[in-house]
Tab-separated table of C-alpha atoms in Angstrom:
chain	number	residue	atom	x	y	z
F	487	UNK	CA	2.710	2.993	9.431
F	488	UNK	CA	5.603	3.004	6.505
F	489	UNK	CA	7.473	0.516	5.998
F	490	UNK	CA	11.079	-0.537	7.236
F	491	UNK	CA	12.484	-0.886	3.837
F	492	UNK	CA	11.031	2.593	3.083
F	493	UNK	CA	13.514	5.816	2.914
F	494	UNK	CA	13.470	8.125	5.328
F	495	UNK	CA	11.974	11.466	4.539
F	496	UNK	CA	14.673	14.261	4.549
F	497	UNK	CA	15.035	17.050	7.184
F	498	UNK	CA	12.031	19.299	7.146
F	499	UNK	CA	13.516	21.854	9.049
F	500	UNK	CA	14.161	25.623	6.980
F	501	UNK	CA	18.006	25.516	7.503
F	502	UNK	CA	19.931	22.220	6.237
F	503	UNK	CA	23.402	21.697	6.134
F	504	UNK	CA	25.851	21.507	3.017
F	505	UNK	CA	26.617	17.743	3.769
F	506	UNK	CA	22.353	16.943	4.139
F	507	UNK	CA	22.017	18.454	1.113
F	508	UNK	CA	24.572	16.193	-0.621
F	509	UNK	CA	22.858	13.069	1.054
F	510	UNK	CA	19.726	13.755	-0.776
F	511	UNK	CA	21.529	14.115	-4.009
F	512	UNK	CA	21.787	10.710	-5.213
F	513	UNK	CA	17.919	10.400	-4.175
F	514	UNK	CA	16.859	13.775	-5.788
F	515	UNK	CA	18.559	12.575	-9.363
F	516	UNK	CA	17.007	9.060	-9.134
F	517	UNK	CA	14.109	11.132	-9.120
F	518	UNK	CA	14.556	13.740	-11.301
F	519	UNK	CA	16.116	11.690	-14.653
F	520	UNK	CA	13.350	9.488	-15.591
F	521	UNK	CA	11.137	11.919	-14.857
F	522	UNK	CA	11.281	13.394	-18.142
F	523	UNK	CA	10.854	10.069	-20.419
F	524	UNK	CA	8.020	8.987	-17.913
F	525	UNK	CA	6.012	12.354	-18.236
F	526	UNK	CA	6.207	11.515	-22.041
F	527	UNK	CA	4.486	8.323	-21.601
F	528	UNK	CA	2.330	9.491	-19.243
F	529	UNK	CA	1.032	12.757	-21.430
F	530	UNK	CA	1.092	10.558	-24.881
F	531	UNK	CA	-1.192	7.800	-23.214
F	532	UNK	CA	-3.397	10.256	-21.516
F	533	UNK	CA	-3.287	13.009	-24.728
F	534	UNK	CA	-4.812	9.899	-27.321
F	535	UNK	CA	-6.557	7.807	-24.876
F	536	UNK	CA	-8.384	11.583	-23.788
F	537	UNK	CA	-9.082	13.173	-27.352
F	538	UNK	CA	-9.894	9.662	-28.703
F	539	UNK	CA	-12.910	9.429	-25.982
F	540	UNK	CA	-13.845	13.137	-26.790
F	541	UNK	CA	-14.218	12.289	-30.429
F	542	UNK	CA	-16.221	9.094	-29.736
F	543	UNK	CA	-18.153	10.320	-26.875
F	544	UNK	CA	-21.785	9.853	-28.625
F	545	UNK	CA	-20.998	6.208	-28.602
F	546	UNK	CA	-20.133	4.106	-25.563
F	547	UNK	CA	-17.155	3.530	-26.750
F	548	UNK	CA	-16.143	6.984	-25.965
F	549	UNK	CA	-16.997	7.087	-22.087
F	550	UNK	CA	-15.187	3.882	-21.505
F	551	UNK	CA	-12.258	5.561	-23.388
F	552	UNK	CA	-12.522	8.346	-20.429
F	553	UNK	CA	-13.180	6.425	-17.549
F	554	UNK	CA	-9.730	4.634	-18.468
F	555	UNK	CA	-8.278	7.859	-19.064
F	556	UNK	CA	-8.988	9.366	-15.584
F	557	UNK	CA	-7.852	5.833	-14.120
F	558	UNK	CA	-4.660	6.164	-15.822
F	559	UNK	CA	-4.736	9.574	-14.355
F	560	UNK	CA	-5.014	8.590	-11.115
F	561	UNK	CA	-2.127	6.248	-11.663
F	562	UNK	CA	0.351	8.846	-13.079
F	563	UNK	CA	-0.478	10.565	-9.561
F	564	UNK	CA	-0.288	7.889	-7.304
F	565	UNK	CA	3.405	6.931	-8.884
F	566	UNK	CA	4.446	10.597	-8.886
F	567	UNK	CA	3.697	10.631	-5.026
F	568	UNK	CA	5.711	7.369	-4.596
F	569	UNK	CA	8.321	8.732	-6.158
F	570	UNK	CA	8.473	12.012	-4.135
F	571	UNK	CA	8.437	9.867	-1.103
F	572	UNK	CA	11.507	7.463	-2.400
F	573	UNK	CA	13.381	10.978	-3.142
F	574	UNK	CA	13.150	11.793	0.646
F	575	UNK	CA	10.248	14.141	0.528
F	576	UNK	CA	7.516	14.341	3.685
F	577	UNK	CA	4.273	12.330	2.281
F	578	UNK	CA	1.338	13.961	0.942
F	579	UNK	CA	-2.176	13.171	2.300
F	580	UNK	CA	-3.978	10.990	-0.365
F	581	UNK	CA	-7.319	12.313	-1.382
F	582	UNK	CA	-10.729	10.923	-1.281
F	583	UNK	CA	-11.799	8.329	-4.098
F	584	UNK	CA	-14.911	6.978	-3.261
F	585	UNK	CA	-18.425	8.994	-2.231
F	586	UNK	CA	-21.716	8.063	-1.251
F	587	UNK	CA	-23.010	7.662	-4.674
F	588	UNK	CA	-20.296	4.922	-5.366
F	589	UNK	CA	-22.249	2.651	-3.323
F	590	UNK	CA	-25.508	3.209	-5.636
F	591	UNK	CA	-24.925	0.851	-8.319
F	592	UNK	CA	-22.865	1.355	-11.529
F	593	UNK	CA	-24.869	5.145	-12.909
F	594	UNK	CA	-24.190	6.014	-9.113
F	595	UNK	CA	-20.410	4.843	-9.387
F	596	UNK	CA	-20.819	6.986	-12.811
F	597	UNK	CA	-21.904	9.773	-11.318
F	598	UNK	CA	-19.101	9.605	-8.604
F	599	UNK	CA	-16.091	9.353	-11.041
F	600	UNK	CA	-16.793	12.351	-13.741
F	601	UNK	CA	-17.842	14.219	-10.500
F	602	UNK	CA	-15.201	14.016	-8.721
F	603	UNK	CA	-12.535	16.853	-9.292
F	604	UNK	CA	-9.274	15.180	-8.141
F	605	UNK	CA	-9.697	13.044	-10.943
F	606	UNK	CA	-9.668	15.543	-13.267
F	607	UNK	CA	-7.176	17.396	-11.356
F	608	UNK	CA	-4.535	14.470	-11.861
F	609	UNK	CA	-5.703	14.307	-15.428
F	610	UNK	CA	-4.567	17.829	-15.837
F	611	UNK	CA	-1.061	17.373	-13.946
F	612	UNK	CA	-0.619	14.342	-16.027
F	613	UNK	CA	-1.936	16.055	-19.386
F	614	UNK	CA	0.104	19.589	-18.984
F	615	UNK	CA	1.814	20.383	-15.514
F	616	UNK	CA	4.066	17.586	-15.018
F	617	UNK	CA	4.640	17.376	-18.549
F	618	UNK	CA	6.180	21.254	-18.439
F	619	UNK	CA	7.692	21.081	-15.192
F	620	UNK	CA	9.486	17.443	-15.719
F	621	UNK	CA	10.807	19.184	-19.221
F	622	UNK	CA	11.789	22.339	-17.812
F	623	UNK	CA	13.441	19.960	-14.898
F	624	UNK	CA	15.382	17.543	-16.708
F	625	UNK	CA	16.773	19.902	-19.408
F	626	UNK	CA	18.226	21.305	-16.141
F	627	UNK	CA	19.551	18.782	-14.576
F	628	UNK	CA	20.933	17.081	-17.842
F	629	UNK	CA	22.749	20.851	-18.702
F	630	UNK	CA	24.022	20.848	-14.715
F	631	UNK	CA	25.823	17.297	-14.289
F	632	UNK	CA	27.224	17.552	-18.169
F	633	UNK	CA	28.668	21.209	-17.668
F	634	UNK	CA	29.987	20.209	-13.956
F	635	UNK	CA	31.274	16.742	-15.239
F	636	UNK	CA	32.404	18.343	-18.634
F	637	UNK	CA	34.351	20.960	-16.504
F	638	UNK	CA	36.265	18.838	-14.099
F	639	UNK	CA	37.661	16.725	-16.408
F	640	UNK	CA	38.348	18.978	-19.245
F	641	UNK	CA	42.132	18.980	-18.387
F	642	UNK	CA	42.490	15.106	-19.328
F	643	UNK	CA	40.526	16.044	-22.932
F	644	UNK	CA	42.484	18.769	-23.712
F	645	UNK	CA	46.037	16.801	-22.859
F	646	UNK	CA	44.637	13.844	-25.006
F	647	UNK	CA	43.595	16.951	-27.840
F	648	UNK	CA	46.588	18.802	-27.396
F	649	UNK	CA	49.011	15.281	-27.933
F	650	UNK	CA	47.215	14.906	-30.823
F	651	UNK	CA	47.661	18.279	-32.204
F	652	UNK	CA	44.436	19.607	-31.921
F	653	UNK	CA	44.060	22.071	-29.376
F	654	UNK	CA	44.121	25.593	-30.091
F	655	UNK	CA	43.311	27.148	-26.620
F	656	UNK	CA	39.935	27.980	-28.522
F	657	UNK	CA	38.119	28.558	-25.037
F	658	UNK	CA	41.087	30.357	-23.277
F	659	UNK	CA	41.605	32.775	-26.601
F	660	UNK	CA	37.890	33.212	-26.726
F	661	UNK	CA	37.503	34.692	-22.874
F	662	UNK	CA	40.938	36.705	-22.831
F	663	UNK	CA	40.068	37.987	-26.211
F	664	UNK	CA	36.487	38.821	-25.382
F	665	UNK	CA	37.797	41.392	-22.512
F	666	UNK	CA	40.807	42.519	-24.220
F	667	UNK	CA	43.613	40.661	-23.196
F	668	UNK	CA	46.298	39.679	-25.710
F	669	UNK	CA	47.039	35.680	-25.440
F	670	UNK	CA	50.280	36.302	-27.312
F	671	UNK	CA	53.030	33.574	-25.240
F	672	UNK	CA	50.290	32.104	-22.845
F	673	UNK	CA	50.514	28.511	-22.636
F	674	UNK	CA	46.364	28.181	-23.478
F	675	UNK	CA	46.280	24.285	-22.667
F	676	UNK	CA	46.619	25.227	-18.603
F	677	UNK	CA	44.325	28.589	-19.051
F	678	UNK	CA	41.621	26.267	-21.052
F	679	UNK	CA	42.511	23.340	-17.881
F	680	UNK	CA	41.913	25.864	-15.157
F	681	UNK	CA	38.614	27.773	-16.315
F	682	UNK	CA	36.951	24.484	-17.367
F	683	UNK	CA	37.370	23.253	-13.938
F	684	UNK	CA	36.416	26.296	-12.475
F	685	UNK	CA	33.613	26.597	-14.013
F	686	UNK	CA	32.760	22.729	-13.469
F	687	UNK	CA	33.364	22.866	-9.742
F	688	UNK	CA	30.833	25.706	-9.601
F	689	UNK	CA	28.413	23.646	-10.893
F	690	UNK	CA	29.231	20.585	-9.084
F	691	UNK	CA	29.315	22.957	-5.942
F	692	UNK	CA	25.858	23.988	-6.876
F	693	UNK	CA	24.559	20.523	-8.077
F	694	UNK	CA	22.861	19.989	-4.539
F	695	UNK	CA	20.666	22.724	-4.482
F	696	UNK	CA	19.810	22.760	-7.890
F	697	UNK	CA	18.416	19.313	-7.519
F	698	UNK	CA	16.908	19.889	-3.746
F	699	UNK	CA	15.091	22.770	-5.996
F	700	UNK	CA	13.857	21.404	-8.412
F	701	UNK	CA	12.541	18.470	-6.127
F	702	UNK	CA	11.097	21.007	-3.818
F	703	UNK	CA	9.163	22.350	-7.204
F	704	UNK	CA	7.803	18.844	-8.245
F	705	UNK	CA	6.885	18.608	-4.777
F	706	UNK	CA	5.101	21.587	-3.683
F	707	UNK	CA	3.223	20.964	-7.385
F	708	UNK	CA	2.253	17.631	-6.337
F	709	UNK	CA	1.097	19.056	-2.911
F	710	UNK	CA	-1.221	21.426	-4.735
F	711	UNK	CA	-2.742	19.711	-7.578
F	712	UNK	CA	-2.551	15.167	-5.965
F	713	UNK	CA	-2.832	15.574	-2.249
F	714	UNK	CA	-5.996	15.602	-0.663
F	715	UNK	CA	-8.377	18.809	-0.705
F	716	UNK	CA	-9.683	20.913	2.508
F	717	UNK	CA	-13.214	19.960	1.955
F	718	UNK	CA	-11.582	16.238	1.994
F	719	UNK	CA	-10.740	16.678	5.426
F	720	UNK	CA	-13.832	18.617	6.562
F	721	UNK	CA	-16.002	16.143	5.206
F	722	UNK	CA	-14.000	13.574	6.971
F	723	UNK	CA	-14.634	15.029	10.380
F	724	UNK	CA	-17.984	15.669	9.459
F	725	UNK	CA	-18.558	12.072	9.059
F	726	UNK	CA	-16.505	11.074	12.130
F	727	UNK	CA	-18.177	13.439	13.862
F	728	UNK	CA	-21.736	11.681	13.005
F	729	UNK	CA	-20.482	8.357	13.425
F	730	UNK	CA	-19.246	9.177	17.008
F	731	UNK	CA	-22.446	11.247	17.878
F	732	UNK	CA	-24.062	7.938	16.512
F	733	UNK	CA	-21.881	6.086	18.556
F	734	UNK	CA	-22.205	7.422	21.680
F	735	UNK	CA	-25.930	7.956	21.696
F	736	UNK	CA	-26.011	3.982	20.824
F	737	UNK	CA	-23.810	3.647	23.821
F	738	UNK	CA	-25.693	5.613	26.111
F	739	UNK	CA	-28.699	3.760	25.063
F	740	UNK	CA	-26.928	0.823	26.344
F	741	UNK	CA	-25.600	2.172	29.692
F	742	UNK	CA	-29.140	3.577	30.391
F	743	UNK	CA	-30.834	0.288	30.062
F	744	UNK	CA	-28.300	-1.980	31.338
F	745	UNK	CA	-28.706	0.419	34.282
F	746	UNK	CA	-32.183	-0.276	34.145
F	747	UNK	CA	-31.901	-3.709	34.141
F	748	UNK	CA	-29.245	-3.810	37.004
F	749	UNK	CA	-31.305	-1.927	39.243
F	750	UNK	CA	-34.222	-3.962	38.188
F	751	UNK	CA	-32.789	-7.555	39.098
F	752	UNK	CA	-30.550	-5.947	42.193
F	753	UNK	CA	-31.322	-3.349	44.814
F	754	UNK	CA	-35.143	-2.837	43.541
F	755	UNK	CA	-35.810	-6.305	44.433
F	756	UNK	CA	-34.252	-6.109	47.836
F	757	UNK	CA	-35.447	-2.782	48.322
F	758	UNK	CA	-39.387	-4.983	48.177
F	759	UNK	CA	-38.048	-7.474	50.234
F	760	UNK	CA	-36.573	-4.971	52.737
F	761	UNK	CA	-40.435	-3.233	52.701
F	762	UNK	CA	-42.122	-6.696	53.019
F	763	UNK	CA	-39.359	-7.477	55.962
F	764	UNK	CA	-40.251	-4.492	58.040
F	765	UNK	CA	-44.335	-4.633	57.681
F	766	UNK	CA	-44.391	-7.972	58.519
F	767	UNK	CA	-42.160	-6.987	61.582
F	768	UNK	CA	-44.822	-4.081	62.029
F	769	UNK	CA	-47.087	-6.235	62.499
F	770	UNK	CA	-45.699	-8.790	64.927
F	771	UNK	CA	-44.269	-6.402	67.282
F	772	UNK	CA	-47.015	-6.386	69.557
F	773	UNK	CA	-47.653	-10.172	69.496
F	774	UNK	CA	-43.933	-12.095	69.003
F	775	UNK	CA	-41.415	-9.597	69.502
F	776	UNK	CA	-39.046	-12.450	68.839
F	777	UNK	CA	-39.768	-13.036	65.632
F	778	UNK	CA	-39.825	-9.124	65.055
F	779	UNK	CA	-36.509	-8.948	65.659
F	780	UNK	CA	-35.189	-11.860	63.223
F	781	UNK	CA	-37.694	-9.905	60.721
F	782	UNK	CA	-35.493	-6.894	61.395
F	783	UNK	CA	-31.855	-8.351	61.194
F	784	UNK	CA	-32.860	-9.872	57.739
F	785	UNK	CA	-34.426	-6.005	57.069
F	786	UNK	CA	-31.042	-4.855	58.129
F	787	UNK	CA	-28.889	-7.083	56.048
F	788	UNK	CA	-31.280	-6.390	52.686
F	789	UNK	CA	-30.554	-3.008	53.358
F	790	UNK	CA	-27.015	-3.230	53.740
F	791	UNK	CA	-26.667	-5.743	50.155
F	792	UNK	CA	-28.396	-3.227	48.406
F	793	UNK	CA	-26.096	-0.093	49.244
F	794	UNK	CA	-23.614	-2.342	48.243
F	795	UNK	CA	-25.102	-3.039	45.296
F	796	UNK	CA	-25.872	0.529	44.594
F	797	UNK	CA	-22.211	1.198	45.310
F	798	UNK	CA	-21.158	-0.838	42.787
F	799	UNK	CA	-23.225	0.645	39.939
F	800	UNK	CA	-22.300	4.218	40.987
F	801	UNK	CA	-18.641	2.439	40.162
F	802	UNK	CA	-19.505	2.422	36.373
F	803	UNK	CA	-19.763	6.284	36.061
F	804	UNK	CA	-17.179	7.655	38.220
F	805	UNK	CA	-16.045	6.278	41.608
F	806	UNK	CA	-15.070	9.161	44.089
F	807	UNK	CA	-11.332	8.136	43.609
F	808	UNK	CA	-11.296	9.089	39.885
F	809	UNK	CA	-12.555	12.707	40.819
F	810	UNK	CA	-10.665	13.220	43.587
F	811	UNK	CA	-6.976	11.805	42.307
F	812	UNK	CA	-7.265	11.147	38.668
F	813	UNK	CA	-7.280	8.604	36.288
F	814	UNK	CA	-3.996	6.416	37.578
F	815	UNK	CA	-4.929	6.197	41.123
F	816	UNK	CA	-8.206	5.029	39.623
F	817	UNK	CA	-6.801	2.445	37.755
F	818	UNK	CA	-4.494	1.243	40.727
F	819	UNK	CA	-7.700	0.778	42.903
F	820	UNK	CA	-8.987	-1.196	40.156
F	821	UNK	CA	-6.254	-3.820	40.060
F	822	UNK	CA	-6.205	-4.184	44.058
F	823	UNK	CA	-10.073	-4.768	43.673
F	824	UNK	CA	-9.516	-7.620	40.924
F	825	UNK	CA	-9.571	-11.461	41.803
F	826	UNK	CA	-6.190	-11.903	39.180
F	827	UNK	CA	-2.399	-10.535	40.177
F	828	UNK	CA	-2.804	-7.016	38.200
F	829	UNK	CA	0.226	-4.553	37.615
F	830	UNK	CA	-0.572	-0.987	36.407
F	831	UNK	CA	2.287	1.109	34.637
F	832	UNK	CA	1.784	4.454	34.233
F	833	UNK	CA	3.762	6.554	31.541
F	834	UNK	CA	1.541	9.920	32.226
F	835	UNK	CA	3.844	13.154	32.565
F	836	UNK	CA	3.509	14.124	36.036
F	837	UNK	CA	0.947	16.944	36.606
F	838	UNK	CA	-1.233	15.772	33.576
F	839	UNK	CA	-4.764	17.173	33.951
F	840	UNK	CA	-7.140	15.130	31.554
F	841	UNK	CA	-10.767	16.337	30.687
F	842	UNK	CA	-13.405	14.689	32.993
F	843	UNK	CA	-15.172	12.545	30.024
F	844	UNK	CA	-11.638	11.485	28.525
F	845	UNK	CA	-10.637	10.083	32.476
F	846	UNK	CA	-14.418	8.420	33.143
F	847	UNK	CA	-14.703	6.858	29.729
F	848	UNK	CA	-10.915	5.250	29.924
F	849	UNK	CA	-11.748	3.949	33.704
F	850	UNK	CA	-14.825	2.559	32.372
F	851	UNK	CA	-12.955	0.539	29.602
F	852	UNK	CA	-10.692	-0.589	31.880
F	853	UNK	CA	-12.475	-1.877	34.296
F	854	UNK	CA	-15.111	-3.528	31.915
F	855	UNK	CA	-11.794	-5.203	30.257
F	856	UNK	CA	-10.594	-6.387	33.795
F	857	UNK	CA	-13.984	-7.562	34.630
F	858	UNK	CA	-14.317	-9.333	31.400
F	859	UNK	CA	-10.914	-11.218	31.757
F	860	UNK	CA	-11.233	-12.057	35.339
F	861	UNK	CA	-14.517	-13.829	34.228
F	862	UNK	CA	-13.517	-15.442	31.041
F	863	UNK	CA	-9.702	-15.583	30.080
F	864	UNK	CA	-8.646	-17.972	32.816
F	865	UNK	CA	-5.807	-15.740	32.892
F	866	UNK	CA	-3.041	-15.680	36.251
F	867	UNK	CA	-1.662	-11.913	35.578
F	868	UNK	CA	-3.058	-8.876	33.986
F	869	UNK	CA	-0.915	-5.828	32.738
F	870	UNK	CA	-2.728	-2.447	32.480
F	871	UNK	CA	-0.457	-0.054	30.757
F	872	UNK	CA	-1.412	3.771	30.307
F	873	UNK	CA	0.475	6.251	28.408
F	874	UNK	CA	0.150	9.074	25.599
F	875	UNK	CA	0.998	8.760	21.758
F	876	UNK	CA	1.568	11.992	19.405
F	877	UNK	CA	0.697	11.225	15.913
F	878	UNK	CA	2.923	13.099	13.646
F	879	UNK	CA	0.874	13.348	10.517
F	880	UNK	CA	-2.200	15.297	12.388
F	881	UNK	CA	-0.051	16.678	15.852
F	882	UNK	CA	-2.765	15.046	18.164
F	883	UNK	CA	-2.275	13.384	20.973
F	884	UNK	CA	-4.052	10.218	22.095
F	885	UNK	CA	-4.587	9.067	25.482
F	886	UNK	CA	-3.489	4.934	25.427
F	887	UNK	CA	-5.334	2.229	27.493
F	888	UNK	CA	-4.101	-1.023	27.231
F	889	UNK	CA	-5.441	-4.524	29.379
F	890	UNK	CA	-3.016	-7.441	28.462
F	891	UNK	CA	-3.455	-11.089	29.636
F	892	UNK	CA	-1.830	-14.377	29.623
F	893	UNK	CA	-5.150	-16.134	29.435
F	894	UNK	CA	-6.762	-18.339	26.666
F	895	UNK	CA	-8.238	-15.699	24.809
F	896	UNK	CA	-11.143	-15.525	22.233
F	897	UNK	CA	-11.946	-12.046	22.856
F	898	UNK	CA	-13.729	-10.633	19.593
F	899	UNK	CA	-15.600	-7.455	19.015
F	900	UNK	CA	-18.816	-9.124	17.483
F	901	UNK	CA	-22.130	-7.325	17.866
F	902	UNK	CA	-24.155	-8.798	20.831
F	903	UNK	CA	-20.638	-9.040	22.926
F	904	UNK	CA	-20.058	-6.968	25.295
F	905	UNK	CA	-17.191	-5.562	23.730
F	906	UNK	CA	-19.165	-3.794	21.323
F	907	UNK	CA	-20.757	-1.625	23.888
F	908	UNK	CA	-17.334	-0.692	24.574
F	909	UNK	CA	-16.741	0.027	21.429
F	910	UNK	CA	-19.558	2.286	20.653
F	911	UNK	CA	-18.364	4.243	24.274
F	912	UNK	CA	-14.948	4.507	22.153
F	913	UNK	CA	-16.469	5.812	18.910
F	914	UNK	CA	-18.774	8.480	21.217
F	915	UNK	CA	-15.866	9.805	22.792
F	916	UNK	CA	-13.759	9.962	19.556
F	917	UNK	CA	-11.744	7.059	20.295
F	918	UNK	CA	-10.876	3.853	19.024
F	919	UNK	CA	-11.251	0.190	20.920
F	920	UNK	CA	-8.443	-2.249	19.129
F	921	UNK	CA	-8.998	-6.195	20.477
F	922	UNK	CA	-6.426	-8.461	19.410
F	923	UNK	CA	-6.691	-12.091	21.135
């Protein structure tokens, strides 16, 4: 999430007006002036810190020298994509610094520095591509505002030249001289006024685009050489993708044997009693059909405790209301089923079809978190909110579950709660379980 204090990115849309344009100007410049003098720091630090490591790289000395050199690398980068983001442009997915050979000691941590290309990828932006592109930029932008400031106010110079004798028209006589044109009885003082400020409004005209240009370059350079690569991303989901296969096998481990275990300790032991009920009824049939009878009705009554029971466990995996009418009708059965005043609001677009696993998986978590707080937060009302989300940076959507209470709260996902099995269900299904309490 950025910050408050943080600017705004500009309009990334392919047509901007004139007046946007000028908006970003004062931005764009704050940008693109010190870039020059800080790519000279940056490529003098980073030329002698480099070639001094290269020339002592038999001795330790040396590879010190170039770990701090691809540090300082790294640095340049990270400040150059700060600064793109202060002039207004969209931000640039960081890359990956850290692999799984970080984590094996320091010749492992070794091994995943010099191996890792964006750090020698901001060593070369930092070494020669900023370096050429901030000089190429700033001469610009220094020739722009002088000839556009120059221009506009030539008229006052010239009257301050001209009162002091020492105006000659030179410019005027030079351009009506270079096409032909005799200046013989021209008053060159207003000719020399109005072609310097015609030719400084053009570039003061042209002063926004020049600099949302040049920005756009430094940009699209920094997009290509400091943001994150492909593989980054792949390997991300890769290991997301293991962690939540991890996950949810975990989880299903859990479900499975907690099924066990409930079917153990409920209906399987009434289930024997029912079968010990009805042969001892068997057997005094013939002999005290009275007490056959009472034998039954207690038969009867195991029988009907352990549908219940079964009932309830076929709950955890998808009651027939979540099939038949969807996830919110689900949920609103739910809170007239709990013990504690419960108010669902819905924010799903009307005629919303969710995937099966996404609606079973969010009914589960919701009715584990209502069980849970009707048995430990002492709480008097319960808010279930559902809604969607669109992240901007990826274009995803996420499906949002949340179970608020006004109860005492020490909720915490530590392993051995039973919040962690939710968790893992979360991480299976791609999802993420946030507690706060």
């Amino acid at each position: 999430m950025s910050s408050p204090s943080a600017p705004r990115p500009l309009s990334d849309r392919s047509i901007v007006t004139y007046s946007e344009l000028w908006r970003g100007v004062p931005r764009e410049l704050g940008y693109l002036l010190p870039g020059f003098p800080l790519a000279v720091v940056g490529f003098t630090a980073a030329i002698i810190l480099f070639s001094t490591g290269l020339s002592t790289l038999v001795t330790f000395v040396g590879i010190f020298l170039l770990i701090g050199v691809l540090y300082l690398a790294r640095g340049l980068g990270m400040m150059e994509l700060v600064r793109l983001g202060w002039a207004g442009r969209p931000p640039i997915e960081r890359p990956e610094w850290q692999d799984a050979r970080a984590r094996q000691g320091f010749w492992g941590w070794l091994r995943g520095l010099f191996g890792n290309g964006h750090y020698w990828v901001y060593l070369l932006h930092a070494m020669v591509v900023n370096f050429v592109i901030s000089l190429i930029s700033w001469v610009i932008t220094i020739t722009w505002l002088s000839v556009g400031v120059a221009g506009v106010t030539l008229w006052i110079w010239l009257r301050f030249s001209s009162a002091a004798g020492t105006n000659d028209g030179s410019l005027a006589r030079l351009l009506m001289e270079s096409v032909g044109v005799s200046t013989a009885g021209m008053d060159l003082y207003v000719v020399d006024s109005i072609v310097g400020f015609a030719v400084g409004a053009l570039f003061v005209a042209t002063l926004p685009l020049v600099t949302r240009g040049l920005t756009l370059l430094h940009y699209l350079v920094a997009r290509g050489m400091l943001g994150s690569f492909k593989s980054d991303g792949l390997q991300r989901e890769v290991i997301a993708l293991n962690a939540s296969r991890g996950a949810a096998a975990s989880a299903e481990g859990h479900s499975l044997r907690r099924l066990e275990r409930d079917i153990h300790d409920g209906p399987q032991q009434r289930l024997v009693r029912l079968q010990m009920d009805l042969a001892a009824a068997d057997r005094q049939i013939d002999t005290n059909p009275a007490k056959a009878r009472v034998l039954i009705a207690e038969a009867m009554t195991q029988s009907k405790e352990a549908l219940e029971e079964l009932r309830a466990l076929s709950r955890g995996f998808a009651p027939p209301i979540l099939l038949d009418r969807g996830l919110v009708a689900a949920l609103h059965s739910l809170a007239v089923r709990s013990p504690i005043t419960t108010r669902v609001l819905a924010e799903l677009p009307d005629g919303l079809d969710l995937p099966q696993e996404i609606e079973r998986n969010a009914y589960f978590v919701a009715s584990e978190a209502l069980t849970n707080a009707a048995k430990h937060s002492h709480a008097t009302d319960i808010t279930v909110r559902v809604g969607l989300h669109r992240v901007l940076e990826t274009d995803a959507t996420w499906l949002d579950i949340s179970v608020t209470d006004n109860g005492v709260g020490g909720a915490t996902l530590s392993a051995g709660h039973g919040l962690a099995g939710l968790d893992e269900r979360m991480r299976g299904s791609g999802g993420i379980l946030s507690v706060t309490s």
